[in-house]
XYZ file of C-alpha atoms in Angstrom:
613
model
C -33.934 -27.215 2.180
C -30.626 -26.239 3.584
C -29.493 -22.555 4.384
C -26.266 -21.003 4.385
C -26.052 -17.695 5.803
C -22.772 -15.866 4.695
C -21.410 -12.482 5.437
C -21.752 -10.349 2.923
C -23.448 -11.150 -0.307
C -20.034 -11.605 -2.515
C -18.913 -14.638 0.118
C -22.732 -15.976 -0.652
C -22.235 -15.909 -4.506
C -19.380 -17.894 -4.236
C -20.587 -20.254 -2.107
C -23.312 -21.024 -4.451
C -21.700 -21.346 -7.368
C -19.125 -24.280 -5.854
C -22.777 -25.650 -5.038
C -23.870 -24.682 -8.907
C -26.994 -22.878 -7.337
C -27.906 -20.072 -10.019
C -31.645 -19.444 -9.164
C -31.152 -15.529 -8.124
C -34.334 -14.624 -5.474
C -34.785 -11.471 -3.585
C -32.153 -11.666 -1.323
C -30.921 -15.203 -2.103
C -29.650 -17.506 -4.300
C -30.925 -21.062 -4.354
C -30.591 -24.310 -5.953
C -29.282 -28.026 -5.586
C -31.709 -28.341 -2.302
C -29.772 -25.043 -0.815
C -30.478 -21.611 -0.478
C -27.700 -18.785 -0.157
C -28.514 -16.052 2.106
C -26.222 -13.098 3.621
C -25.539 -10.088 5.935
C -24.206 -7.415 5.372
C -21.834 -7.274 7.862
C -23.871 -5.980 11.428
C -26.885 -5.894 11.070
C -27.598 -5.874 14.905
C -26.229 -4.193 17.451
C -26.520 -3.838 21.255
C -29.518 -1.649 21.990
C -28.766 2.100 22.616
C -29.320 3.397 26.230
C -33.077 5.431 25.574
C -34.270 1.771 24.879
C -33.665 0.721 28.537
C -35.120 4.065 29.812
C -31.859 5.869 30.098
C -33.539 9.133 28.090
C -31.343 11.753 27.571
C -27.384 12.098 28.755
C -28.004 12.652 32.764
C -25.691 12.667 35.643
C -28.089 10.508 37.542
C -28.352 7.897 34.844
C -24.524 7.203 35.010
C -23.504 4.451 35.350
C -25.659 3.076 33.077
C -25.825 -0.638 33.729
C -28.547 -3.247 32.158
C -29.932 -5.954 33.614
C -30.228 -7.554 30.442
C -28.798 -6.317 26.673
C -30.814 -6.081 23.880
C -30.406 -6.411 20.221
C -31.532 -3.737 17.774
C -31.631 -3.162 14.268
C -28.437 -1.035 13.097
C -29.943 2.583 12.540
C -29.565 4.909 9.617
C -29.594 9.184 9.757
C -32.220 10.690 8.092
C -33.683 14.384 8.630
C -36.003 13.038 11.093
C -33.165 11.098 12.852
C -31.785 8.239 13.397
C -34.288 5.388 12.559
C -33.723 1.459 11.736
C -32.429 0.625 8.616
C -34.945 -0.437 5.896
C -32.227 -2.246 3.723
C -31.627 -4.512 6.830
C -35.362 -5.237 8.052
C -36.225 -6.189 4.742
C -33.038 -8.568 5.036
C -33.758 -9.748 8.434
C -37.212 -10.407 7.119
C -35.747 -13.143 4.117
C -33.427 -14.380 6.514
C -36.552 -15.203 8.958
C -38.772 -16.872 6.582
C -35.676 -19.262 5.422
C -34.799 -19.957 8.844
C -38.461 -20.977 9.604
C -38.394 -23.044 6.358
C -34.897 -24.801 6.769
C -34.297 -28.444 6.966
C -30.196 -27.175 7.865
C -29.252 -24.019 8.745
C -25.190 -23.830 7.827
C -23.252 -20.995 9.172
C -20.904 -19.429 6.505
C -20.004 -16.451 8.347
C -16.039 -15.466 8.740
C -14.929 -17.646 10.589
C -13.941 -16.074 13.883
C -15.068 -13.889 16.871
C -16.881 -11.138 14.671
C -18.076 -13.387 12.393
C -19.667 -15.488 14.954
C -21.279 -12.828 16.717
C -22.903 -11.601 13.572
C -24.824 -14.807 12.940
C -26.046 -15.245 16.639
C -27.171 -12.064 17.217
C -29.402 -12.567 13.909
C -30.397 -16.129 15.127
C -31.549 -15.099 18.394
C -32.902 -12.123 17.536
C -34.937 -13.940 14.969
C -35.678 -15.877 18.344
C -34.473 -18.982 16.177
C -34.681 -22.296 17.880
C -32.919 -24.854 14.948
C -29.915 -26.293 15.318
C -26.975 -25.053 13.413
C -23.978 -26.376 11.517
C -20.619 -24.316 11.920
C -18.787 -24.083 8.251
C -15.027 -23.624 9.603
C -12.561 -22.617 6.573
C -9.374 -20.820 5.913
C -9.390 -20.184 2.580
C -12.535 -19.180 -0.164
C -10.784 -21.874 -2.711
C -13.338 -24.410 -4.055
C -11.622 -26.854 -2.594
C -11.510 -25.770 0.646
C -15.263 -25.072 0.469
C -16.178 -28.461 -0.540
C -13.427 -29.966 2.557
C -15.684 -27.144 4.379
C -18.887 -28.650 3.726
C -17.814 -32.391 4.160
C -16.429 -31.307 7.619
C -19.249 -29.238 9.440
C -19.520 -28.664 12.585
C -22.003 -28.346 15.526
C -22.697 -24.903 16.424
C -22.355 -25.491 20.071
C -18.604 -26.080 19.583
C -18.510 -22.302 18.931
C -20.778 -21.403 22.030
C -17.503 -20.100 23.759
C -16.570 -17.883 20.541
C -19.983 -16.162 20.612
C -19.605 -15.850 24.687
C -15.829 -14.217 24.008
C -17.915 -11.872 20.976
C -20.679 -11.188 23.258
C -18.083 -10.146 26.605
C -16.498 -7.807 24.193
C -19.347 -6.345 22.548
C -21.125 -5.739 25.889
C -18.354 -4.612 27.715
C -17.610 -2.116 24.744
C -20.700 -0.759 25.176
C -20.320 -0.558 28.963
C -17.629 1.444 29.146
C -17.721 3.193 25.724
C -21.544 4.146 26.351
C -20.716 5.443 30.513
C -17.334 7.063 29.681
C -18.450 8.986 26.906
C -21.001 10.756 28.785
C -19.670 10.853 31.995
C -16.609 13.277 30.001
C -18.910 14.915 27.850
C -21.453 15.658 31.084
C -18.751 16.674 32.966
C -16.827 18.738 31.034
C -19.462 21.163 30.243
C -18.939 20.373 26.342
C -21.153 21.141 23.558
C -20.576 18.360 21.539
C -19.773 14.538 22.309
C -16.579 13.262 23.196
C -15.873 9.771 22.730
C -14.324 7.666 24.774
C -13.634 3.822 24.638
C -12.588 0.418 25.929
C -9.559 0.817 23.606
C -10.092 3.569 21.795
C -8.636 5.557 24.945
C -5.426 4.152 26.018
C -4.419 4.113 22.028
C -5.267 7.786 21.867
C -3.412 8.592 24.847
C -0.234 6.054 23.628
C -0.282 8.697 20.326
C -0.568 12.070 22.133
C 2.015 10.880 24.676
C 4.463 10.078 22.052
C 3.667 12.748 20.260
C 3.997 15.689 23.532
C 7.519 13.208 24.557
C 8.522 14.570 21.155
C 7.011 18.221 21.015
C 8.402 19.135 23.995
C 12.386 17.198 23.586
C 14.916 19.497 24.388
C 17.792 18.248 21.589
C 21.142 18.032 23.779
C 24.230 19.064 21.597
C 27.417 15.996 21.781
C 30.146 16.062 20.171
C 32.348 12.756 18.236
C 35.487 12.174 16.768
C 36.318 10.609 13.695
C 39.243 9.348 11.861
C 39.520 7.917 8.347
C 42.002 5.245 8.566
C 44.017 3.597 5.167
C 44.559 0.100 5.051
C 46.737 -0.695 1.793
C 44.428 2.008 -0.260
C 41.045 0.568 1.095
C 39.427 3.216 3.540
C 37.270 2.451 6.609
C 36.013 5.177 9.214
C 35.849 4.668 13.164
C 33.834 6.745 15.642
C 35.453 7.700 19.065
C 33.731 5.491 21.949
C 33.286 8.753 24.465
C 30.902 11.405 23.490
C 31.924 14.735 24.907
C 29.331 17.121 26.577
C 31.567 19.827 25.742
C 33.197 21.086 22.725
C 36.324 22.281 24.227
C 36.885 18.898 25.374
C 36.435 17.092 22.284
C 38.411 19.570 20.540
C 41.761 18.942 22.692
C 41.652 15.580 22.252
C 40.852 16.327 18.655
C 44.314 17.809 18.567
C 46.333 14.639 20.252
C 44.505 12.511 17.492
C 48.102 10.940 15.548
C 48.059 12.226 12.231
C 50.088 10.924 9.353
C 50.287 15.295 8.307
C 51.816 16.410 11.770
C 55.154 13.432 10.920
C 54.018 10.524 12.456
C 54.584 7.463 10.019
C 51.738 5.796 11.175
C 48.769 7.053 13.118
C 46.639 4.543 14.740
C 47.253 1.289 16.202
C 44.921 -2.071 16.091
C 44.255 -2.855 19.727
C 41.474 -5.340 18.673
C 39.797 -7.490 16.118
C 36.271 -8.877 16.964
C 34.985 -11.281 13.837
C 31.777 -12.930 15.063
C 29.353 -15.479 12.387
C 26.154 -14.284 13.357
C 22.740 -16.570 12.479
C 19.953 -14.675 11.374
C 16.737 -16.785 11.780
C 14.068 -16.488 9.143
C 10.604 -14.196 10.197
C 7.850 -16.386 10.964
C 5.152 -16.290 8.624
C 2.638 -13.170 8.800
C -0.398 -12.254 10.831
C -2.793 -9.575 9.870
C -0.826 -6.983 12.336
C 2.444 -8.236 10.457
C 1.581 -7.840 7.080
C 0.046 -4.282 7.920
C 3.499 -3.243 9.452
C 5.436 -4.075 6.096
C 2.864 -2.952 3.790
C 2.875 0.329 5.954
C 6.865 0.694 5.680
C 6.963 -0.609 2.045
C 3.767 1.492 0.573
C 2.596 3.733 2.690
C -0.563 1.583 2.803
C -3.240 2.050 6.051
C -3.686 -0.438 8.403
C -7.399 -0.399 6.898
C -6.271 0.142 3.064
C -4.041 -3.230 3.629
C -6.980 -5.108 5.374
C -8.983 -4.252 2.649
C -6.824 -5.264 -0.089
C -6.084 -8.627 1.801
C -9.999 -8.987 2.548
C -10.530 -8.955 -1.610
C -7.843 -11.557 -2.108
C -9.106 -13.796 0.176
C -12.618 -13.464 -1.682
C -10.910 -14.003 -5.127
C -8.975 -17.404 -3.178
C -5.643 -15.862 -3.674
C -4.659 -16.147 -0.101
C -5.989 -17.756 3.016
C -8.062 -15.905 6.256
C -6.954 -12.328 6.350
C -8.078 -11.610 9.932
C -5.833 -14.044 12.029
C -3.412 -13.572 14.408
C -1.462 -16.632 13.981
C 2.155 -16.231 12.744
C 2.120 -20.201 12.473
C 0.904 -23.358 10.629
C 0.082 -26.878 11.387
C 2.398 -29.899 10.477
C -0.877 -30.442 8.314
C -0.921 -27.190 6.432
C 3.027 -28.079 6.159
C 3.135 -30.634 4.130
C 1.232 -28.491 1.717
C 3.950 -26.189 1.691
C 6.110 -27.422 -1.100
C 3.186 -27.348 -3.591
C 2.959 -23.898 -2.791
C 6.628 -23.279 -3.507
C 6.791 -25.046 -6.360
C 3.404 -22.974 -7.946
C 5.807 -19.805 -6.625
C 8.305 -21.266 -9.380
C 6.052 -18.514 -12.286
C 6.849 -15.563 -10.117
C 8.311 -13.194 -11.747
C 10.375 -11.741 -8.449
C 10.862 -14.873 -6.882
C 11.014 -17.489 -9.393
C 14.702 -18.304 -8.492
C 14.326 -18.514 -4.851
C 11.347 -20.565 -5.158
C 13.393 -23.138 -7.087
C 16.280 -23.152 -4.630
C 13.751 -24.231 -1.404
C 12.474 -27.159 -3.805
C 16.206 -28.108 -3.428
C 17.163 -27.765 0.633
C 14.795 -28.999 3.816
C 12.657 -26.113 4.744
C 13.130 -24.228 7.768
C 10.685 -25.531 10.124
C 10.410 -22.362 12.712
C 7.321 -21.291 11.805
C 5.560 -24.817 12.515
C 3.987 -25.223 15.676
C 0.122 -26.510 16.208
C 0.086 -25.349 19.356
C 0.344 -21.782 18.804
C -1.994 -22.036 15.902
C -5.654 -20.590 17.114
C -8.962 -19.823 14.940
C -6.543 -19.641 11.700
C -2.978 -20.455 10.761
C -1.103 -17.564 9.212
C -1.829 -15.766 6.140
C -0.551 -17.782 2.926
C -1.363 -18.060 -0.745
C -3.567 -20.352 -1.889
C -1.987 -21.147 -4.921
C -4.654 -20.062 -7.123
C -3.421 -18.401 -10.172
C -3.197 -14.594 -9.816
C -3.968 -12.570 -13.173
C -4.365 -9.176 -13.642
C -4.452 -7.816 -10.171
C -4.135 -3.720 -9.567
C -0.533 -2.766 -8.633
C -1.537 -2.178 -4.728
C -3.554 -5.803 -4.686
C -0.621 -7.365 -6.179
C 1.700 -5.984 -4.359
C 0.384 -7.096 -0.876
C 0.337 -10.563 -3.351
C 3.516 -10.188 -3.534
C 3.882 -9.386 0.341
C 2.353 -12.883 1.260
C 4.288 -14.829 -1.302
C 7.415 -13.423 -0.578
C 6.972 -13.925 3.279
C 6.379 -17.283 2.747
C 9.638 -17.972 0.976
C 11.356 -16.088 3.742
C 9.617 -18.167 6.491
C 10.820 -21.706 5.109
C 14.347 -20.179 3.634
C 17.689 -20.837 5.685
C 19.201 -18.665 7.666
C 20.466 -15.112 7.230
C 24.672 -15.598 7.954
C 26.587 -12.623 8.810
C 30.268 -11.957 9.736
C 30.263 -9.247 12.329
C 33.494 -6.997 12.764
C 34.262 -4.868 15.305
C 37.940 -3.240 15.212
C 39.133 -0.707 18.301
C 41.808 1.735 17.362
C 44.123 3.864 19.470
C 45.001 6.725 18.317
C 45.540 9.632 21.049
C 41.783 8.416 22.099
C 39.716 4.825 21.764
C 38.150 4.571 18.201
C 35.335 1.522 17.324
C 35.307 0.392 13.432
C 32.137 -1.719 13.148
C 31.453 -3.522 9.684
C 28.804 -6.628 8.967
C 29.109 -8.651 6.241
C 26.584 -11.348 4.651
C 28.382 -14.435 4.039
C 25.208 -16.411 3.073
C 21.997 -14.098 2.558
C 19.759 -17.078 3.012
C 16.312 -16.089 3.869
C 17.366 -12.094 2.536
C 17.610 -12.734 -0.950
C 13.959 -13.244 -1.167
C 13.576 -9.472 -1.870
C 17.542 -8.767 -1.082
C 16.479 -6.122 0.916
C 19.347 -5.569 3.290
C 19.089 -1.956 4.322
C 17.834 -2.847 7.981
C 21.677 -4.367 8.982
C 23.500 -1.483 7.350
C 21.605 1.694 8.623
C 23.601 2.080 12.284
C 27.166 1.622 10.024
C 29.659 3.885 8.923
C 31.485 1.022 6.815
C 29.881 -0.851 3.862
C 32.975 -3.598 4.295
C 36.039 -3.491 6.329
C 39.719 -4.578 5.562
C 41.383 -7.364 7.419
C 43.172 -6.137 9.882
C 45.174 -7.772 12.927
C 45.599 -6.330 16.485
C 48.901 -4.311 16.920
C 49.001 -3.413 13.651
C 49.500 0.410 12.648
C 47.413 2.072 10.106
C 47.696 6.108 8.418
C 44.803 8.316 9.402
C 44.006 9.656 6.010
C 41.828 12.568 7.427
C 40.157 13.074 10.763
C 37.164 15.091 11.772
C 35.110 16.670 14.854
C 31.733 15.943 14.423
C 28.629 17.854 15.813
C 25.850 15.901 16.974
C 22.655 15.830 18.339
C 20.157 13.701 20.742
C 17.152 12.894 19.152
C 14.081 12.202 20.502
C 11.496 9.046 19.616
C 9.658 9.510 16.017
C 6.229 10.386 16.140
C 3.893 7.019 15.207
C 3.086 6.201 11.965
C 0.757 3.428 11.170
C 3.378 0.393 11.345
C 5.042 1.188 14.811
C 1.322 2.105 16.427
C 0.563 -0.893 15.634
C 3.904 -3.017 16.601
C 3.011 -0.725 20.194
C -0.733 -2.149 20.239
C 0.627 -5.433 19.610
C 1.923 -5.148 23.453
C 0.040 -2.756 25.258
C 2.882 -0.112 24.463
C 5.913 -2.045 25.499
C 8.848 -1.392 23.047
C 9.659 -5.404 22.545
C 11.529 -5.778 19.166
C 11.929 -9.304 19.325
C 9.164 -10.833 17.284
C 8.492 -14.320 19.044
C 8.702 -12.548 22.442
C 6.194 -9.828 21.131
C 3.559 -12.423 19.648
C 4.008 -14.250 22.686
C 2.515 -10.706 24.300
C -0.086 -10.635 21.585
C -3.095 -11.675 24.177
C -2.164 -8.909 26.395
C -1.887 -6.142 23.281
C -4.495 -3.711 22.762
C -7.294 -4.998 20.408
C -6.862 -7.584 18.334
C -5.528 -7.965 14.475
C -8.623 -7.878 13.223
C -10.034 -4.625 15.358
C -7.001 -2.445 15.259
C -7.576 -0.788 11.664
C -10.838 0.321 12.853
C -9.363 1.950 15.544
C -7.197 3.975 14.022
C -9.741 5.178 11.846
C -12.696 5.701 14.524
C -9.773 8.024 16.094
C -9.439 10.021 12.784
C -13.223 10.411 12.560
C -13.768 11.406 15.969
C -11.428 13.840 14.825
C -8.933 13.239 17.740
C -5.795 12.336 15.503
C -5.246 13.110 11.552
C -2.666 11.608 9.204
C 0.502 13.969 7.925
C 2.701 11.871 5.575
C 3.012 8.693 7.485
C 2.561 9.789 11.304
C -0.587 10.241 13.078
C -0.923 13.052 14.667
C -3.210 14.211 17.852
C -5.258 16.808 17.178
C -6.190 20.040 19.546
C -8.954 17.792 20.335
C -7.461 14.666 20.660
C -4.763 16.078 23.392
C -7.762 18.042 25.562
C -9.212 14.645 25.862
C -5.919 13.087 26.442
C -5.158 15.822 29.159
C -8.785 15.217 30.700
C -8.006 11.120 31.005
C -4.256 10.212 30.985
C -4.300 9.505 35.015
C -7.809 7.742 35.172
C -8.070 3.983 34.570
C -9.473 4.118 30.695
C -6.364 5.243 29.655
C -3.880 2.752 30.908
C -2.838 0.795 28.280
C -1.490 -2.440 30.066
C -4.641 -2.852 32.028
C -7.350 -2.443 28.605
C -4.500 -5.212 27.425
C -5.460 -7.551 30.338
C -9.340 -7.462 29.238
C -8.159 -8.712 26.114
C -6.711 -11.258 27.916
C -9.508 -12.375 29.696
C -11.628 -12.050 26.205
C -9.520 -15.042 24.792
C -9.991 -16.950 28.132
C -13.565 -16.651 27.997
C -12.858 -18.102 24.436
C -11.494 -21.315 25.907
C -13.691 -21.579 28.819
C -13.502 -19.318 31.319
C -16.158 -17.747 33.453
C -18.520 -15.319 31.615
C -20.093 -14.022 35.075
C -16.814 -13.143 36.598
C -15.313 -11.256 33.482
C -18.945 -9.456 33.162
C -19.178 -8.410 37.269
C -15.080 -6.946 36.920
C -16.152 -5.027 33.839
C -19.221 -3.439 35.438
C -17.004 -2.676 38.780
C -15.049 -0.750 36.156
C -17.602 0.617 34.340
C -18.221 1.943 38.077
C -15.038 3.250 38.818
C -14.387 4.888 35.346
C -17.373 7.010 35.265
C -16.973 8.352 38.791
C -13.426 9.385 37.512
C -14.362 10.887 34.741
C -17.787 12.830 36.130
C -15.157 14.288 38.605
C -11.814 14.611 36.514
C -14.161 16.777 33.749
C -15.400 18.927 35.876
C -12.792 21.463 36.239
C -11.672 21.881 32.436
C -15.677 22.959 31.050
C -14.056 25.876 29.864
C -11.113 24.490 28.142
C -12.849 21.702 26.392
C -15.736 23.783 25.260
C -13.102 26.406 23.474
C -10.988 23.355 21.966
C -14.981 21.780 20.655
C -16.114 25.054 19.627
C-alpha cells in the first residue's frame, strides 16, 4: 500500500479523488492500492523550554540554549492548562500505523519550506525509518497531479529544504524564546512581552514611521502659479523656486506679466522638452505582489488575500500561492498562449486577451534562473464559476497581471515647457501615445497624480502666451504616510529600504524581512500581541507596541537589515550551505541579545508595568 500524506485534509480529498479512492476511514481515505492521509497544518512544534529543565522564567536560565531540540505535540488551553492536543495524537496515531504499514510513503505536503518541515517533523517524530517520495507541484489541477505522480522525487533531494525549515524554526525559537523573557524579566512586567526574530525589527519599522510622523513639524512654502492661454486651450505652470517666506513670494507675485496690468502678452516659451518614454510591462506576481495590489485595490489584508489565493489554488484556479518568484520558465512559457486564449471569455479582459493572440509576447518576465521552489502565481485555466466577489476579484488580480506581464509596452510622450514670466515657471504634461500593457485595466491614475495638466498645447520656444489668471499658493511639507498593509510590506520586501524599482527590489528579496509566505502572519501576531491595531488602512503602534519599541530600538533584535541577512543565510542553507556555522552565529546572538535586553529593561520596570497594566 502506498501513502500520501497531505496538508490539510481538503488537499487529501482531492488527491484521492484524481486517484478515484472513495473508501472514507477514520482519518483517511483509501483505495486503488493508496491511502490518503493529512495534517492539519503543525502538528509539531519545537519543544517548550520546561521540557529541557528550564522551569519557570529565571534570570539564571537565560540564555536558554539546547543541546539538542525536541519535537512536541502542538498544545491546546484548557482550565487545567495547556496540555497536548487530543485531535492531533489521535492523528499522529493513524498517521503511525500507515507509515508502519506502507509499501510507499509519498509526500503531498505544500510544496516548500513550511510544507517540508511539517512532514519531517511528523516522520521523525514518528521515529520513521522508510524512504520517502517528494510529490513536487505547482498547481492542484488534475493534470498537474497526475504529471506530479509520474514525476516523484527522492526525499533526500529536499534534505536541504528541511535543513533551511529546521535553521529557521530553531533559530525562531532561540531568539524568540531568550528575548521574550530576558524583556519581560527585566522590565519588571506583569505580563509577557513578546519579542521575535522578525517580529521585532517590523514592529520597530511601524512605530518609527509612525513617531517620524507624530512628531513632523509641517514647514509652511509658498508657490506661484500662472494660468497661461494658448489659442483658448488652458494649461497651468508652477514657479520652480519655493519661497520660505511670504513676503518674498508675494513681490515677485507682483512682477508676474499680466495680460490685466497692459501687457499684450505675458509669458514667454523659453523651452520645449517632448521626450517618448517606454514603460516596461510589471513582471508577473509573487505572493508579496499580489498582496500589495489587492491591499491598494480592496482594502484586503495581507492574510485575507493569502487566504483567498490559498482557496483558489485548492479549487485549481491558479497555481502555488506561497512563492516568491515574479518569473516563469521557457517551459511554463510556451503554455502561456493557451492561457491567453482561455482569457478570451473574460468578461473585463476579453479584448485584450484577443489582441496578445495577435503580437509576440513580451518576454521580460521569462527567466529560469530566477525561478526558485515555484514560478509566479498564474491561472490555471480551469474554468471559474460562481466565485464570491472578493475570490473573484483576486481572480481577476492574477488574470489581469498576466495579460499585463506579456502585453507591450506602456508609450508615453513626456512634456516639459519652462515659461518666463517676471520669474521661471515649469508646465509638465504626459501623454499615452500607445497604452500597451495599461489598457489591461486602463488604470492610469499612477502617471497623472504629480500633474497639474491633463494634456498640454503645442507650443514652441520664444513664443508668447496671455496669463489668463495667476495665483499665490500656500503650501505645506508633508511628512511620510503612516504604513498600511501594502507599503509595510513593499518595506519588508527590503529590510526597510525605500527601493521603488521593482526588479532592483526583488533582486533584494533574500535580504527582506521574512519571506512571502511568513509576512501575513506577522502582521497579525503583531495585532494579537496587541502591539499595533488597524485604523482604516494604516497600522498603527499601540501604547504597548511603542514601550517595547522604546525598550529595543538600539539593541540588535531590532535592526532590520541585519534580521534581513539571516534570511539570507536561510536560503543559503537551502542550496547548501553550512548548517553548523549558521546555527553557532545564531546562538552567539541569541547570547548577545539577551544580555542587551536583561540590561536595557531594567531601568523602565515602572514604565512598562503602567503601559501592561
Amino acid at each position: 500500500m502506498k501513502v500520501v500524506i497531505a496538508e490539510k485534509p481538503s488537499v487529501a480529498r482531492e488527491l484521492a479523488k484524481v486517484f478515484g479512492a472513495t473508501t472514507k476511514r477514520n482519518g483517511y481515505i483509501e483505495g486503488r492500492g493508496y491511502s490518503f492521509t493529512w495534517a492539519f497544518g503543525h502538528l509539531l512544534q519545537l519543544a517548550p523550554p520546561q521540557e529541557y529543565g528550564f522551569i519557570g522564567w529565571r534570570r539564571q536560565h537565560l540564555p536558554m540554549l539546547p543541546k539538542k531540540f525536541k519535537l512536541a505535540i502542538r498544545k491546546v488551553k484548557t482550565k487545567d492548562g495547556f496540555v497536548d492536543d487530543p485531535s492531533v495524537k489521535k492523528q499522529l496515531d493513524i498517521i503511525k500505523q500507515l507509515f508502519d504499514e506502507a509499501t510507499e510513503i509519498i509526500v503531498a505536503t505544500d510544496a516548500g519550506r513550511e510544507g517540508e518541515l511539517i512532514f519531517r517533523y511528523i516522520y521523525y517524530f514518528l521515529k520513521c525509518k522508510k524512504p520517502f517520495k517528494r510529490l513536487w507541484i505547482s498547481s492542484q489541477t488534475d493534470e498537474a497531479i497526475k504529471d506530479g505522480f509520474r514525476n516523484l522525487k527522492p526525499g533526500t533531494d529536499y534534505d536541504t529544504l528541511f535543513n533551511s525549515a529546521h535553521c529557521r524554526s530553531e533559530s525562531d525559537w532561540l531568539v524568540g524564546m531568550n528575548a521574550t523573557q530576558a524583556l519581560s524579566i527585566s522590565a519588571g512586567s506583569r505580563s509577557v512581552l513578546s519579542l521575535g526574530r522578525v517580529q521585532t525589527p517590523t514592529l520597530a519599522m511601524i512605530c518609527a514611521r509612525y513617531l517620524e510622523s507624530t512628531n513632523f513639524v509641517p514647514q509652511k512654502y509658498y508657490q506661484l502659479s500662472i494660468l497661461l492661454d494658448k489659442d483658448g486651450q488652458f494649461f497651468k505652470a508652477i514657479s520652480v523656486n519655493n519661497f520660505d517666506k511670504k513676503d518674498d513670494a508675494e513681490v515677485l507675485f507682483e512682477k508676474i506679466k499680466d495680460v490685466k496690468s497692459g501687457y499684450p502678452f505675458g509669458a514667454e516659451i523659453v523651452d520645449v522638452e517632448a521626450k517618448p518614454r517606454k514603460e516596461p510591462p510589471p513582471l508577473l506576481h509573487d505572493l508579496s505582489s499580489l498582496q500589495q495590489e489587492a491591499n491598494k485595490k480592496k482594502g484586503f489584508t495581507a492574510d485575507q488575500t493569502l487566504g483567498l489565493l490559498q482557496n483558489l489554488y485548492e479549487s485549481k484556479l491558479v497555481s502555488y500561492p506561497r512563492t516568491g518568484s515574479r518569473y516563469i520558465g521557457d517551459d511554463v512559457f510556451a503554455g502561456i498562449p493557451n492561457l491567453i486564449e482561455k482569457a478570451r471569455s473574460h468578461p473585463d479582459f476579453g479584448k485584450q486577451a484577443e489582441f496578445l493572440l495577435t503580437v509576440s509576447l513580451n518576454k521580460r518576465s521569462v527567466n529560469a534562473k530566477k525561478v526558485t521552489d515555484h514560478h509566479a502565481v498564474l491561472p490555471t485555466g480551469e474554468p471559474a464559476y460562481n466565485l464570491s466577489a472578493d475570490k473573484q476579484a483576486i481572480y481577476d488580480m492574477v488574470v489581469g497581471r498576466m495579460l499585463e506581464a506579456f502585453h507591450k509596452e506602456c508609450i508615453k510622450e513626456i512634456t516639459k515647457i519652462t515659461i518666463a514670466a517676471g520669474s521661471v515657471f515649469i508646465a509638465n504634461g504626459t501623454v499615452i501615445r500607445s497604452a500597451g500593457w495599461r489598457a489591461v485595466w486602463n488604470d492610469n491614475e499612477e502617471d497623472k497624480k504629480d500633474e497639474d495638466n491633463p494634456s498640454l498645447p503645442k507650443v514652441k520656444a520664444g513664443e508668447l502666451l496671455p496669463i489668463a489668471d495667476k495665483a499665490l499658493l500656500e503650501k505645506q511639507t508633508k511628512p511620510k504616510p503612516m504604513f498600511n498593509e501594502a507599503s509595510l510590506l513593499k518595506a519588508l520586501e527590503t529590510s526597510g529600504k525605500e527601493i521603488e524599482d521593482e526588479e532592483l527590489r526583488y533582486a533584494m528579496k533574500d535580504t527582506g524581512l521574512g519571506t512571502p509566505a511568513t509576512r501575513a502572519s506577522i502582521i497579525e501576531t503583531l495585532i494579537t500581541r496587541e502591539y499595533i491595531t488597524r485604523e482604516k488602512r494604516n497600522l498603527i503602534p499601540s501604547k504597548k507596541g511603542l514601550a517595547v519599541y522604546d525598550v529595543v530600538k538600539d539593541q540588535k533584535i531590532a535592526q532590520a537589515e541585519l534580521t534581513g541577512q539571516w534570511e539570507k543565510r536561510l536560503e543559503e542553507i537551502r542550496t547548501g550551505a553550512s548548517v553548523v556555522d549558521f546555527k553557532a552565529e545564531i546562538t552567539e546572538y541569541t547570547r548577545t541579545i539577551t544580555n542587551e535586553l536583561l540590561t536595557a529593561g531594567a531601568s523602565l520596570l515602572n514604565k512598562m508595568e503602567t503601559v501592561t497594566k
